Amino acid sequence: MKNLYGVNIGLLNRVLENLIGLQVGGANVADGKTSVQVGGRAVRENKEVYVAQIGGVKIGVLNISPSGFSIGAINVGERDNFLIGILNFCDDFPSVMIGFNFCWTLF
């Protein structure tokens, strides 16, 4: 599906451009802008989040996201990402922290 404006329910859901609505399923993929994804595995902009993603908020066991707010056991973020969990990894500075982390560029 190219664009979704509504609800997409199934085992495998994929939206090529924009998801303005809700995806519920075992595996959810949205390549562009995302509103809400709930499922066993959700992928946004080639980044993965396990369990749930709601806009810029990711809640799950493992969250891998370019930006936003992530709560989970293990979180991996890039620039401008606030992470709360047991292990929190950033691409830039600070690289690894326990408990919480905010990813930002040092220089």
mmCIF file with all atom_site columns, C-alpha atoms in Angstrom, residues 27-91:
data_model
loop_
_atom_site.group_PDB
_atom_site.id
_atom_site.type_symbol
_atom_site.label_atom_id
_atom_site.label_alt_id
_atom_site.label_comp_id
_atom_site.label_asym_id
_atom_site.label_entity_id
_atom_site.label_seq_id
_atom_site.pdbx_PDB_ins_code
_atom_site.Cartn_x
_atom_site.Cartn_y
_atom_site.Cartn_z
_atom_site.occupancy
_atom_site.B_iso_or_equiv
_atom_site.pdbx_formal_charge
_atom_site.auth_seq_id
_atom_site.auth_comp_id
_atom_site.auth_asym_id
_atom_site.auth_atom_id
_atom_site.pdbx_PDB_model_num
ATOM 1  C CA . ALA A 1 27 ? 4.934  -7.095 11.726 1.00 0.00 ? 27 ALA A CA 1
ATOM 2  C CA . ASN A 1 28 ? 4.281  -3.488 10.734 1.00 0.00 ? 28 ASN A CA 1
ATOM 3  C CA . VAL A 1 29 ? 6.346  -1.485 8.229  1.00 0.00 ? 29 VAL A CA 1
ATOM 4  C CA . ALA A 1 30 ? 5.960  2.223  7.431  1.00 0.00 ? 30 ALA A CA 1
ATOM 5  C CA . ASP A 1 31 ? 8.714  3.789  5.325  1.00 0.00 ? 31 ASP A CA 1
ATOM 6  C CA . GLY A 1 32 ? 7.563  7.404  5.747  1.00 0.00 ? 32 GLY A CA 1
ATOM 7  C CA . LYS A 1 33 ? 5.748  9.399  8.397  1.00 0.00 ? 33 LYS A CA 1
ATOM 8  C CA . THR A 1 34 ? 4.085  7.247  11.051 1.00 0.00 ? 34 THR A CA 1
ATOM 9  C CA . SER A 1 35 ? 1.148  7.837  13.380 1.00 0.00 ? 35 SER A CA 1
ATOM 10 C CA . VAL A 1 36 ? 0.650  4.636  15.419 1.00 0.00 ? 36 VAL A CA 1
ATOM 11 C CA . GLN A 1 37 ? 2.103  1.130  15.076 1.00 0.00 ? 37 GLN A CA 1
ATOM 12 C CA . VAL A 1 38 ? 1.308  -1.687 17.512 1.00 0.00 ? 38 VAL A CA 1
ATOM 13 C CA . GLY A 1 39 ? 2.593  -5.226 17.039 1.00 0.00 ? 39 GLY A CA 1
ATOM 14 C CA . GLY A 1 40 ? 5.281  -7.796 17.624 1.00 0.00 ? 40 GLY A CA 1
ATOM 15 C CA . ARG A 1 41 ? 7.695  -5.962 15.347 1.00 0.00 ? 41 ARG A CA 1
ATOM 16 C CA . ALA A 1 42 ? 7.351  -2.477 13.906 1.00 0.00 ? 42 ALA A CA 1
ATOM 17 C CA . VAL A 1 43 ? 9.737  -0.849 11.433 1.00 0.00 ? 43 VAL A CA 1
ATOM 18 C CA . ARG A 1 44 ? 9.882  2.868  10.662 1.00 0.00 ? 44 ARG A CA 1
ATOM 19 C CA . GLU A 1 45 ? 12.374 4.504  8.283  1.00 0.00 ? 45 GLU A CA 1
ATOM 20 C CA . ASN A 1 46 ? 14.461 1.306  8.259  1.00 0.00 ? 46 ASN A CA 1
ATOM 21 C CA . LYS A 1 47 ? 14.677 1.431  12.076 1.00 0.00 ? 47 LYS A CA 1
ATOM 22 C CA . GLU A 1 48 ? 13.090 -1.219 14.286 1.00 0.00 ? 48 GLU A CA 1
ATOM 23 C CA . VAL A 1 49 ? 10.995 -1.022 17.435 1.00 0.00 ? 49 VAL A CA 1
ATOM 24 C CA . TYR A 1 50 ? 9.635  -4.107 19.184 1.00 0.00 ? 50 TYR A CA 1
ATOM 25 C CA . VAL A 1 51 ? 6.125  -3.994 20.707 1.00 0.00 ? 51 VAL A CA 1
ATOM 26 C CA . ALA A 1 52 ? 4.702  -0.477 20.169 1.00 0.00 ? 52 ALA A CA 1
ATOM 27 C CA . GLN A 1 53 ? 5.357  2.839  18.472 1.00 0.00 ? 53 GLN A CA 1
ATOM 28 C CA . ILE A 1 54 ? 3.084  5.848  18.843 1.00 0.00 ? 54 ILE A CA 1
ATOM 29 C CA . GLY A 1 55 ? 4.282  8.791  16.801 1.00 0.00 ? 55 GLY A CA 1
ATOM 30 C CA . GLY A 1 56 ? 7.633  9.813  18.268 1.00 0.00 ? 56 GLY A CA 1
ATOM 31 C CA . VAL A 1 57 ? 7.168  7.600  21.349 1.00 0.00 ? 57 VAL A CA 1
ATOM 32 C CA . LYS A 1 58 ? 8.492  4.040  21.345 1.00 0.00 ? 58 LYS A CA 1
ATOM 33 C CA . ILE A 1 59 ? 7.623  1.549  24.101 1.00 0.00 ? 59 ILE A CA 1
ATOM 34 C CA . GLY A 1 60 ? 9.037  -1.965 23.992 1.00 0.00 ? 60 GLY A CA 1
ATOM 35 C CA . VAL A 1 61 ? 11.782 -4.416 24.839 1.00 0.00 ? 61 VAL A CA 1
ATOM 36 C CA . LEU A 1 62 ? 14.161 -3.177 22.089 1.00 0.00 ? 62 LEU A CA 1
ATOM 37 C CA . ASN A 1 63 ? 13.734 0.259  20.491 1.00 0.00 ? 63 ASN A CA 1
ATOM 38 C CA . ILE A 1 64 ? 15.907 1.410  17.572 1.00 0.00 ? 64 ILE A CA 1
ATOM 39 C CA . SER A 1 65 ? 14.873 4.841  16.373 1.00 0.00 ? 65 SER A CA 1
ATOM 40 C CA . PRO A 1 66 ? 16.417 7.946  14.802 1.00 0.00 ? 66 PRO A CA 1
ATOM 41 C CA . SER A 1 67 ? 14.659 10.411 17.152 1.00 0.00 ? 67 SER A CA 1
ATOM 42 C CA . GLY A 1 68 ? 11.906 10.854 19.719 1.00 0.00 ? 68 GLY A CA 1
ATOM 43 C CA . PHE A 1 69 ? 11.284 9.309  23.140 1.00 0.00 ? 69 PHE A CA 1
ATOM 44 C CA . SER A 1 70 ? 12.031 5.617  23.823 1.00 0.00 ? 70 SER A CA 1
ATOM 45 C CA . ILE A 1 71 ? 11.179 3.497  26.874 1.00 0.00 ? 71 ILE A CA 1
ATOM 46 C CA . GLY A 1 72 ? 12.437 -0.092 26.966 1.00 0.00 ? 72 GLY A CA 1
ATOM 47 C CA . ALA A 1 73 ? 15.009 -2.546 28.253 1.00 0.00 ? 73 ALA A CA 1
ATOM 48 C CA . ILE A 1 74 ? 17.484 -1.688 25.467 1.00 0.00 ? 74 ILE A CA 1
ATOM 49 C CA . ASN A 1 75 ? 17.257 1.565  23.489 1.00 0.00 ? 75 ASN A CA 1
ATOM 50 C CA . VAL A 1 76 ? 19.371 2.672  20.527 1.00 0.00 ? 76 VAL A CA 1
ATOM 51 C CA . GLY A 1 77 ? 19.058 6.257  19.337 1.00 0.00 ? 77 GLY A CA 1
ATOM 52 C CA . GLU A 1 78 ? 20.565 8.871  17.103 1.00 0.00 ? 78 GLU A CA 1
ATOM 53 C CA . ARG A 1 79 ? 20.500 12.667 17.431 1.00 0.00 ? 79 ARG A CA 1
ATOM 54 C CA . ASP A 1 80 ? 17.810 14.331 19.626 1.00 0.00 ? 80 ASP A CA 1
ATOM 55 C CA . ASN A 1 81 ? 16.544 11.080 21.152 1.00 0.00 ? 81 ASN A CA 1
ATOM 56 C CA . PHE A 1 82 ? 15.676 10.720 24.874 1.00 0.00 ? 82 PHE A CA 1
ATOM 57 C CA . LEU A 1 83 ? 16.076 7.127  26.102 1.00 0.00 ? 83 LEU A CA 1
ATOM 58 C CA . ILE A 1 84 ? 14.904 5.494  29.350 1.00 0.00 ? 84 ILE A CA 1
ATOM 59 C CA . GLY A 1 85 ? 15.885 1.866  30.020 1.00 0.00 ? 85 GLY A CA 1
ATOM 60 C CA . ILE A 1 86 ? 18.445 -0.575 31.365 1.00 0.00 ? 86 ILE A CA 1
ATOM 61 C CA . LEU A 1 87 ? 20.959 0.047  28.532 1.00 0.00 ? 87 LEU A CA 1
ATOM 62 C CA . ASN A 1 88 ? 20.791 3.135  26.318 1.00 0.00 ? 88 ASN A CA 1
ATOM 63 C CA . PHE A 1 89 ? 23.085 3.549  23.302 1.00 0.00 ? 89 PHE A CA 1
ATOM 64 C CA . CYS A 1 90 ? 23.638 6.691  21.187 1.00 0.00 ? 90 CYS A CA 1
ATOM 65 C CA . ASP A 1 91 ? 25.474 7.067  17.884 1.00 0.00 ? 91 ASP A CA 1
#
